[in-house]
Amino acid sequence: MQEQEAKAYFSKELLAWYRVQKRDLPWRRSRDPYHIWVSEVMLQQTRVETVKPYFKRFVTLFPTVDALAKAPEEKVLKAWEGLGYYSRARNLQSAAREVSERYGGTVPDTKERFSELKGVGPYTAGAVMSIAFNRREPAVDGNVMRVLSRYFCIEEDVAKGGTRAMMERLQYELIPEGEASDFNQAIMELGALVCTPKSPHCLTCPVMERCAGRLEGKEESLPIKTKAKPPRPEYRACALVVSEDGGSVLLRKRPATGLLADMWELPHVEFAAMGWPAAMADAAVGDALAGWLGAELGPEASGAVRPAEPVGVAEHTFSHIHWNLRVHRLTAATAESAPLQEPYRWVDRAGMEVHPLPNVFVRLLKAEGFIPA
DNA sequence: AAAGCGGGGCC
DNA sequence: GGCCCAGCTTT
């Protein structure tokens, strides 16, 4: 049957190509399932080049499951700072604690057990089980969806759950006996290096001859995916409060759930939540922000917060929200005269090392000279 | 099934 | 400036 031949051809040629072309990546130098696991979590929605330095630093700081389990959460988040999707880090540490307690620090080697851990979904479970233990499990990510939808000319919407399940069955059939680790890495490698989202390099593709999408002239239009909604705008006033001696800045810790959970940030507030007009002039924003922050900090500090000057506008786009931050420098009484209560804290330059900040605030503090560029 | 959840690279 | 990406969790 022709389809069986197309499958056997795909598996054989892809594996041969991978043996020659595979990249030397930091996590491929380790056989430690924990290291493979860390790399797979970091690689969720994140490019290889971005992950490389984070991975090296992370496994140096936390070389074993037990080391990660014992570490303070702030240190883990700090090691993740700038990578985004911070729940990945918190879930990974939670899972490490589970493995440490229930399995004595040994990573489970079955998909059933491993999948019970926090932050481990179908992709990560399949990836770690196949790559680290050579188990025959599919691991369908964006690369695999793209490669399979093109090679087999699958025109179903890859955002649908049913399509994903079909891809998993297909990938499972394609895995040659005893070759799950290399084959799964090979198909992802092809997606990363050759079968790229835009302008795929078909002429150097090891399976071009029998690629149905290519033969139909659809390699650029596959995979078919429904578009994401545009992010909704949020207009916010943001306070850059530097202490009187210039050595500290006022930060606050975010709640343990939701956007940027457990991260630190400059205090800010949404215009709409305060009933402020979005088109408010700078002077009015400074006054309103000072009044709001004074109330936030409590009676002792109230009235001690005063507007200084507008700094400018910082913008930051998340996958679902677009922040427009009107940043103002403010002055405030410092620790001695007005003790702060949580979640607020004065943090000096050295203290920045233990306070994980989202990138938008790191950039802001660098631009204002508080963090060295 | 849809929405929430970051950030950077690429065209 | 828009689009895309080595996903998981919650609702």
Short mmCIF file of C-alpha atoms (C1' of nucleotides) in Angstrom, two decimals:
data_model
loop_
_atom_site.label_atom_id
_atom_site.label_comp_id
_atom_site.label_asym_id
_atom_site.label_seq_id
_atom_site.Cartn_x
_atom_site.Cartn_y
_atom_site.Cartn_z
CA MET A 1 0.00 0.00 0.00
CA GLN A 2 1.31 3.37 -1.03
CA GLU A 3 0.62 5.07 2.26
CA GLN A 4 2.61 2.47 4.19
CA GLU A 5 5.52 3.02 1.82
CA ALA A 6 5.31 6.78 2.36
CA LYS A 7 5.46 6.22 6.11
CA ALA A 8 8.39 3.80 6.01
CA TYR A 9 10.26 6.13 3.66
CA PHE A 10 9.68 9.07 5.97
CA SER A 11 10.95 7.26 9.07
CA LYS A 12 14.03 5.79 7.41
CA GLU A 13 15.18 8.92 5.59
CA LEU A 14 14.47 11.22 8.53
CA LEU A 15 16.45 9.06 10.95
CA ALA A 16 19.42 8.84 8.58
CA TRP A 17 19.34 12.61 8.10
CA TYR A 18 19.24 13.23 11.85
CA ARG A 19 22.26 11.04 12.56
CA VAL A 20 24.30 13.35 10.35
CA GLN A 21 22.66 16.71 10.95
CA LYS A 22 21.78 16.73 14.64
CA ARG A 23 22.88 19.83 16.51
CA ASP A 24 25.16 19.73 19.50
CA LEU A 25 22.82 21.11 22.16
CA PRO A 26 23.63 21.35 25.89
CA TRP A 27 20.84 18.97 26.95
CA ARG A 28 21.91 16.42 24.33
CA ARG A 29 25.19 16.05 26.18
CA SER A 30 23.37 14.60 29.18
CA ARG A 31 21.56 11.33 29.69
CA ASP A 32 20.09 12.57 32.97
CA PRO A 33 16.26 12.40 32.71
CA TYR A 34 16.05 15.43 35.01
CA HIS A 35 18.15 17.49 32.61
CA ILE A 36 16.03 16.35 29.64
CA TRP A 37 12.94 17.30 31.62
CA VAL A 38 14.25 20.78 32.47
CA SER A 39 15.12 21.38 28.82
CA GLU A 40 11.69 20.29 27.61
CA VAL A 41 9.91 22.60 30.04
CA MET A 42 12.11 25.53 29.04
CA LEU A 43 11.54 24.75 25.36
CA GLN A 44 7.76 25.05 25.70
CA GLN A 45 6.90 28.04 23.50
CA THR A 46 10.55 29.10 23.57
CA ARG A 47 13.32 28.91 20.97
CA VAL A 48 16.44 26.83 21.30
CA GLU A 49 18.83 29.79 21.14
CA THR A 50 16.95 31.53 23.93
CA VAL A 51 16.93 28.45 26.13
CA LYS A 52 20.62 27.51 25.86
CA PRO A 53 22.09 29.96 28.42
CA TYR A 54 19.12 29.53 30.78
CA PHE A 55 19.49 25.75 30.70
CA LYS A 56 23.21 25.83 31.51
CA ARG A 57 22.71 28.26 34.39
CA PHE A 58 19.72 26.34 35.73
CA VAL A 59 21.37 22.91 35.88
CA THR A 60 24.46 24.48 37.43
CA LEU A 61 22.37 26.14 40.14
CA PHE A 62 20.09 23.11 40.56
CA PRO A 63 22.02 20.02 39.34
CA THR A 64 19.59 17.43 40.71
CA VAL A 65 15.89 17.00 41.45
CA ASP A 66 16.67 17.21 45.16
CA ALA A 67 18.65 20.44 44.74
CA LEU A 68 15.72 22.02 42.90
CA ALA A 69 13.28 20.71 45.49
CA LYS A 70 15.23 22.31 48.35
CA ALA A 71 15.85 25.70 46.69
CA PRO A 72 13.93 28.85 47.71
CA GLU A 73 11.24 29.70 45.17
CA GLU A 74 12.63 33.19 44.61
CA LYS A 75 15.95 31.73 43.53
CA VAL A 76 14.20 29.48 41.04
CA LEU A 77 12.12 32.34 39.65
CA LYS A 78 15.25 34.48 39.45
CA ALA A 79 16.92 31.79 37.33
CA TRP A 80 13.82 31.86 35.11
CA GLU A 81 13.71 35.67 34.89
CA GLY A 82 13.21 36.77 31.28
CA LEU A 83 12.10 33.36 30.00
CA GLY A 84 8.40 34.08 30.48
CA TYR A 85 5.50 31.79 31.41
CA TYR A 86 6.71 31.76 34.99
CA SER A 87 4.20 29.14 36.07
CA ARG A 88 6.50 26.70 34.25
CA ALA A 89 9.18 27.37 36.85
CA ARG A 90 6.83 27.14 39.80
CA ASN A 91 5.26 23.94 38.47
CA LEU A 92 8.67 22.44 37.76
CA GLN A 93 9.82 23.05 41.31
CA SER A 94 6.54 21.71 42.69
CA ALA A 95 7.03 18.58 40.57
CA ALA A 96 10.64 18.25 41.75
CA ARG A 97 9.44 18.30 45.35
CA GLU A 98 6.92 15.59 44.51
CA VAL A 99 9.61 13.44 42.85
CA SER A 100 11.96 14.04 45.76
CA GLU A 101 9.40 12.96 48.35
CA ARG A 102 7.56 10.18 46.54
CA TYR A 103 10.32 8.68 44.42
CA GLY A 104 13.45 9.55 46.37
CA GLY A 105 14.58 11.98 43.70
CA THR A 106 14.40 9.48 40.82
CA VAL A 107 12.40 10.69 37.81
CA PRO A 108 9.53 8.23 37.08
CA ASP A 109 10.10 6.25 33.88
CA THR A 110 6.49 5.59 32.91
CA LYS A 111 4.20 8.02 31.18
CA GLU A 112 1.41 7.33 33.67
CA ARG A 113 3.50 8.32 36.71
CA PHE A 114 5.38 11.12 35.05
CA SER A 115 2.17 12.68 33.71
CA GLU A 116 0.83 13.11 37.23
CA LEU A 117 3.44 15.77 37.93
CA LYS A 118 2.65 19.49 37.84
CA GLY A 119 3.32 21.15 34.50
CA VAL A 120 3.69 17.86 32.64
CA GLY A 121 1.18 17.63 29.79
CA PRO A 122 0.94 15.18 26.90
CA TYR A 123 3.82 16.74 24.97
CA THR A 124 6.31 16.96 27.84
CA ALA A 125 5.45 13.47 29.06
CA GLY A 126 5.97 11.98 25.61
CA ALA A 127 9.14 13.97 25.01
CA VAL A 128 10.85 13.03 28.28
CA MET A 129 9.73 9.39 28.19
CA SER A 130 10.94 8.94 24.61
CA ILE A 131 14.13 11.00 24.70
CA ALA A 132 15.35 9.97 28.16
CA PHE A 133 14.04 6.38 28.33
CA ASN A 134 13.58 5.55 24.64
CA ARG A 135 9.95 4.68 25.27
CA ARG A 136 7.65 4.51 22.24
CA GLU A 137 5.52 7.57 22.99
CA PRO A 138 4.45 10.38 20.65
CA ALA A 139 5.45 13.94 21.51
CA VAL A 140 3.40 16.30 19.37
CA ASP A 141 4.51 19.92 19.50
CA GLY A 142 4.28 22.73 16.97
CA ASN A 143 7.17 21.28 14.96
CA VAL A 144 5.61 17.84 14.69
CA MET A 145 2.24 19.32 13.73
CA ARG A 146 3.89 21.34 10.99
CA VAL A 147 6.03 18.53 9.61
CA LEU A 148 3.24 15.94 9.60
CA SER A 149 0.58 18.28 8.24
CA ARG A 150 2.90 19.12 5.34
CA TYR A 151 4.28 15.66 4.60
CA PHE A 152 0.84 14.04 4.65
CA CYS A 153 -0.97 17.17 3.41
CA ILE A 154 -3.33 17.23 6.38
CA GLU A 155 -5.67 20.19 6.04
CA GLU A 156 -7.44 19.94 9.39
CA ASP A 157 -7.13 22.86 11.80
CA VAL A 158 -4.18 22.00 14.05
CA ALA A 159 -5.74 24.05 16.85
CA LYS A 160 -8.48 21.42 17.21
CA GLY A 161 -8.11 18.69 19.80
CA GLY A 162 -9.10 15.97 17.37
CA THR A 163 -6.32 16.90 14.97
CA ARG A 164 -3.77 16.63 17.73
CA ALA A 165 -5.01 13.16 18.70
CA MET A 166 -4.76 12.08 15.06
CA MET A 167 -1.19 13.44 14.90
CA GLU A 168 -0.27 11.45 18.01
CA ARG A 169 -1.48 8.20 16.46
CA LEU A 170 0.34 9.01 13.26
CA GLN A 171 3.60 9.84 15.00
CA TYR A 172 3.35 6.66 17.05
CA GLU A 173 3.09 4.55 13.89
CA LEU A 174 6.08 6.32 12.38
CA ILE A 175 8.47 5.56 15.25
CA PRO A 176 10.82 2.74 14.12
CA GLU A 177 11.24 -0.14 16.56
CA GLY A 178 13.66 0.82 19.32
CA GLU A 179 14.31 4.29 17.89
CA ALA A 180 11.85 6.47 19.79
CA SER A 181 14.49 8.76 21.27
CA ASP A 182 16.28 9.62 18.04
CA PHE A 183 13.16 9.60 15.89
CA ASN A 184 11.22 12.05 18.05
CA GLN A 185 14.21 14.35 18.23
CA ALA A 186 14.68 13.96 14.48
CA ILE A 187 11.19 15.09 13.56
CA MET A 188 11.47 18.12 15.85
CA GLU A 189 14.92 18.87 14.46
CA LEU A 190 13.51 18.80 10.93
CA GLY A 191 10.80 21.25 11.95
CA ALA A 192 13.37 23.56 13.54
CA LEU A 193 16.01 23.49 10.80
CA VAL A 194 14.31 22.62 7.50
CA CYS A 195 10.52 22.47 7.67
CA THR A 196 10.35 25.98 9.14
CA PRO A 197 7.12 27.96 9.65
CA LYS A 198 7.98 30.41 6.87
CA SER A 199 10.02 29.74 3.74
CA PRO A 200 10.70 26.04 4.39
CA HIS A 201 13.98 24.75 2.97
CA CYS A 202 12.41 22.01 0.86
CA LEU A 203 15.41 21.58 -1.41
CA THR A 204 17.52 20.27 1.46
CA CYS A 205 14.73 18.23 3.03
CA PRO A 206 15.46 14.50 3.31
CA VAL A 207 11.82 13.59 2.58
CA MET A 208 10.97 16.17 -0.07
CA GLU A 209 10.41 13.58 -2.81
CA ARG A 210 7.33 12.17 -1.14
CA CYS A 211 6.09 15.24 0.74
CA ALA A 212 2.40 15.47 -0.22
CA GLY A 213 2.09 19.10 0.90
CA ARG A 214 5.05 20.06 -1.25
CA LEU A 215 3.75 18.06 -4.24
CA GLU A 216 0.44 19.91 -3.89
CA GLY A 217 2.25 23.26 -3.68
CA LYS A 218 0.86 23.86 -0.21
CA GLU A 219 4.05 23.83 1.87
CA GLU A 220 3.70 27.55 2.64
CA SER A 221 0.02 27.43 3.56
CA LEU A 222 0.21 24.40 5.87
CA PRO A 223 -0.40 23.85 8.70
CA ILE A 224 -3.88 25.40 8.84
CA LYS A 225 -4.43 27.14 12.14
CA THR A 226 -7.16 29.45 13.46
CA LYS A 227 -5.82 32.89 14.33
CA ALA A 228 -5.46 34.11 17.90
CA LYS A 229 -7.46 37.06 19.12
CA PRO A 230 -5.54 40.34 19.35
CA PRO A 231 -4.47 41.35 22.88
CA ARG A 232 -6.78 43.77 24.69
CA PRO A 233 -5.23 47.12 25.67
CA GLU A 234 -4.78 48.16 29.31
CA TYR A 235 -3.81 51.71 30.26
CA ARG A 236 -1.88 51.91 33.50
CA ALA A 237 -0.06 54.48 35.61
CA CYS A 238 3.24 53.20 36.96
CA ALA A 239 5.31 54.61 39.84
CA LEU A 240 9.11 54.71 39.85
CA VAL A 241 9.81 55.64 43.46
CA VAL A 242 13.46 56.05 44.34
CA SER A 243 14.49 56.48 47.97
CA GLU A 244 15.80 59.81 49.22
CA ASP A 245 19.38 58.55 49.20
CA GLY A 246 18.89 57.24 45.66
CA GLY A 247 19.92 53.74 46.67
CA SER A 248 16.61 51.89 46.69
CA VAL A 249 13.48 51.57 44.61
CA LEU A 250 9.98 50.69 45.77
CA LEU A 251 8.83 47.28 44.56
CA ARG A 252 5.80 45.16 45.29
CA LYS A 253 5.23 41.44 45.01
CA ARG A 254 2.45 40.18 42.74
CA PRO A 255 -0.18 37.70 43.95
CA ALA A 256 0.58 33.96 43.90
CA THR A 257 -1.85 33.30 41.05
CA GLY A 258 -2.58 34.83 37.68
CA LEU A 259 -0.44 37.04 35.48
CA LEU A 260 3.25 37.10 36.48
CA ALA A 261 2.47 35.24 39.69
CA ASP A 262 4.94 35.76 42.56
CA MET A 263 7.07 38.13 40.49
CA TRP A 264 8.12 41.61 41.70
CA GLU A 265 7.29 44.86 39.92
CA LEU A 266 7.05 48.63 40.10
CA PRO A 267 3.70 49.64 41.61
CA HIS A 268 1.10 50.39 38.95
CA VAL A 269 -2.67 50.74 38.63
CA GLU A 270 -5.14 50.59 35.76
CA PHE A 271 -6.78 53.87 34.76
CA ALA A 272 -10.16 52.24 34.23
CA ALA A 273 -10.13 50.64 37.69
CA MET A 274 -9.70 54.09 39.25
CA GLY A 275 -12.20 55.85 37.00
CA TRP A 276 -9.41 58.00 35.54
CA PRO A 277 -9.81 59.12 31.91
CA ALA A 278 -7.38 57.35 29.59
CA ALA A 279 -6.38 60.67 28.02
CA MET A 280 -5.37 62.29 31.32
CA ALA A 281 -2.53 64.84 31.06
CA ASP A 282 0.87 64.05 32.57
CA ALA A 283 0.58 66.44 35.51
CA ALA A 284 -2.79 64.98 36.47
CA VAL A 285 -1.45 61.44 36.17
CA GLY A 286 1.43 62.29 38.53
CA ASP A 287 -0.96 63.73 41.12
CA ALA A 288 -3.43 60.86 40.82
CA LEU A 289 -0.67 58.27 41.03
CA ALA A 290 0.82 59.90 44.13
CA GLY A 291 -2.58 59.99 45.79
CA TRP A 292 -3.26 56.36 44.95
CA LEU A 293 0.16 55.14 46.12
CA GLY A 294 -0.08 57.17 49.34
CA ALA A 295 -3.32 55.42 50.15
CA GLU A 296 -1.79 52.07 49.21
CA LEU A 297 1.15 52.49 51.54
CA GLY A 298 -1.04 53.30 54.50
CA PRO A 299 -1.64 56.18 56.92
CA GLU A 300 2.02 56.60 57.98
CA ALA A 301 3.17 57.07 54.43
CA SER A 302 0.08 58.88 53.23
CA GLY A 303 0.88 62.44 52.21
CA ALA A 304 4.59 61.64 52.07
CA VAL A 305 4.27 60.50 48.47
CA ARG A 306 4.64 63.32 45.94
CA PRO A 307 4.89 63.45 42.16
CA ALA A 308 8.27 64.45 40.69
CA GLU A 309 8.33 64.16 36.90
CA PRO A 310 6.94 62.04 34.08
CA VAL A 311 9.45 59.48 32.79
CA GLY A 312 7.65 58.37 29.64
CA VAL A 313 5.57 55.51 28.29
CA ALA A 314 6.56 51.86 28.48
CA GLU A 315 4.64 49.34 26.40
CA HIS A 316 4.59 45.60 26.78
CA THR A 317 2.58 42.97 24.95
CA PHE A 318 1.64 39.66 26.52
CA SER A 319 -0.13 36.99 24.51
CA HIS A 320 -3.53 38.35 25.58
CA ILE A 321 -2.95 41.85 27.06
CA HIS A 322 -1.18 44.94 25.82
CA TRP A 323 0.11 47.18 28.63
CA ASN A 324 0.51 50.91 28.08
CA LEU A 325 2.38 52.15 31.16
CA ARG A 326 2.55 55.90 31.90
CA VAL A 327 5.63 55.93 34.11
CA HIS A 328 6.18 58.72 36.64
CA ARG A 329 9.02 59.28 39.06
CA LEU A 330 7.74 59.94 42.58
CA THR A 331 9.33 60.83 45.90
CA ALA A 332 8.39 59.14 49.15
CA ALA A 333 9.46 58.95 52.75
CA THR A 334 11.82 56.01 53.21
CA ALA A 335 11.95 53.09 55.57
CA GLU A 336 12.85 54.83 58.82
CA SER A 337 10.00 57.33 58.78
CA ALA A 338 7.37 55.09 57.22
CA PRO A 339 7.69 51.30 57.54
CA LEU A 340 6.17 49.40 54.64
CA GLN A 341 3.76 46.54 54.81
CA GLU A 342 3.43 43.74 52.32
CA PRO A 343 3.44 43.44 49.40
CA TYR A 344 5.63 46.59 49.28
CA ARG A 345 9.37 46.61 49.89
CA TRP A 346 12.35 48.91 49.41
CA VAL A 347 14.97 47.11 47.36
CA ASP A 348 18.53 48.31 46.82
CA ARG A 349 20.75 47.44 43.87
CA ALA A 350 22.18 44.32 45.51
CA GLY A 351 18.67 43.26 46.45
CA MET A 352 17.69 43.10 42.80
CA GLU A 353 19.59 39.81 42.65
CA VAL A 354 16.93 38.10 44.73
CA HIS A 355 13.83 39.82 43.36
CA PRO A 356 12.66 38.28 40.07
CA LEU A 357 11.22 40.95 37.76
CA PRO A 358 9.32 40.64 34.47
CA ASN A 359 11.25 41.93 31.49
CA VAL A 360 9.22 45.09 31.04
CA PHE A 361 10.39 46.34 34.46
CA VAL A 362 13.96 45.16 33.97
CA ARG A 363 14.11 47.25 30.79
CA LEU A 364 12.58 50.22 32.58
CA LEU A 365 15.04 50.10 35.49
CA LYS A 366 17.96 49.73 33.10
CA ALA A 367 16.80 52.73 31.07
CA GLU A 368 16.55 54.76 34.29
CA GLY A 369 20.01 53.67 35.38
CA PHE A 370 18.93 51.74 38.45
CA ILE A 371 20.08 48.41 37.02
CA PRO A 372 23.36 48.29 35.07
CA ALA A 373 22.64 47.76 31.38
"C1'" DA B 1 -13.49 24.21 23.63
"C1'" DA B 2 -11.74 28.54 24.99
"C1'" DA B 3 -9.14 31.52 27.66
"C1'" DG B 4 -5.13 32.71 30.60
"C1'" DC B 5 -0.32 32.72 30.70
"C1'" DG B 6 5.70 35.82 28.43
"C1'" DG B 7 8.97 36.84 25.62
"C1'" DG B 8 11.85 37.20 21.67
"C1'" DG B 9 13.01 36.49 16.75
"C1'" DC B 10 11.85 37.17 12.16
"C1'" DC B 11 9.74 39.19 7.88
"C1'" DG C 1 4.18 45.92 13.36
"C1'" DG C 2 2.23 41.56 12.80
"C1'" DC C 3 3.08 36.74 13.03
"C1'" DC C 4 4.98 32.69 14.98
"C1'" DC C 5 6.76 29.65 18.24
"C1'" DA C 6 10.00 22.46 21.43
"C1'" DG C 7 2.43 23.80 25.81
"C1'" DC C 8 0.00 23.46 30.34
"C1'" DT C 9 -3.73 24.76 33.41
"C1'" DT C 10 -8.06 26.47 34.52
"C1'" DT C 11 -12.74 27.43 33.47
#
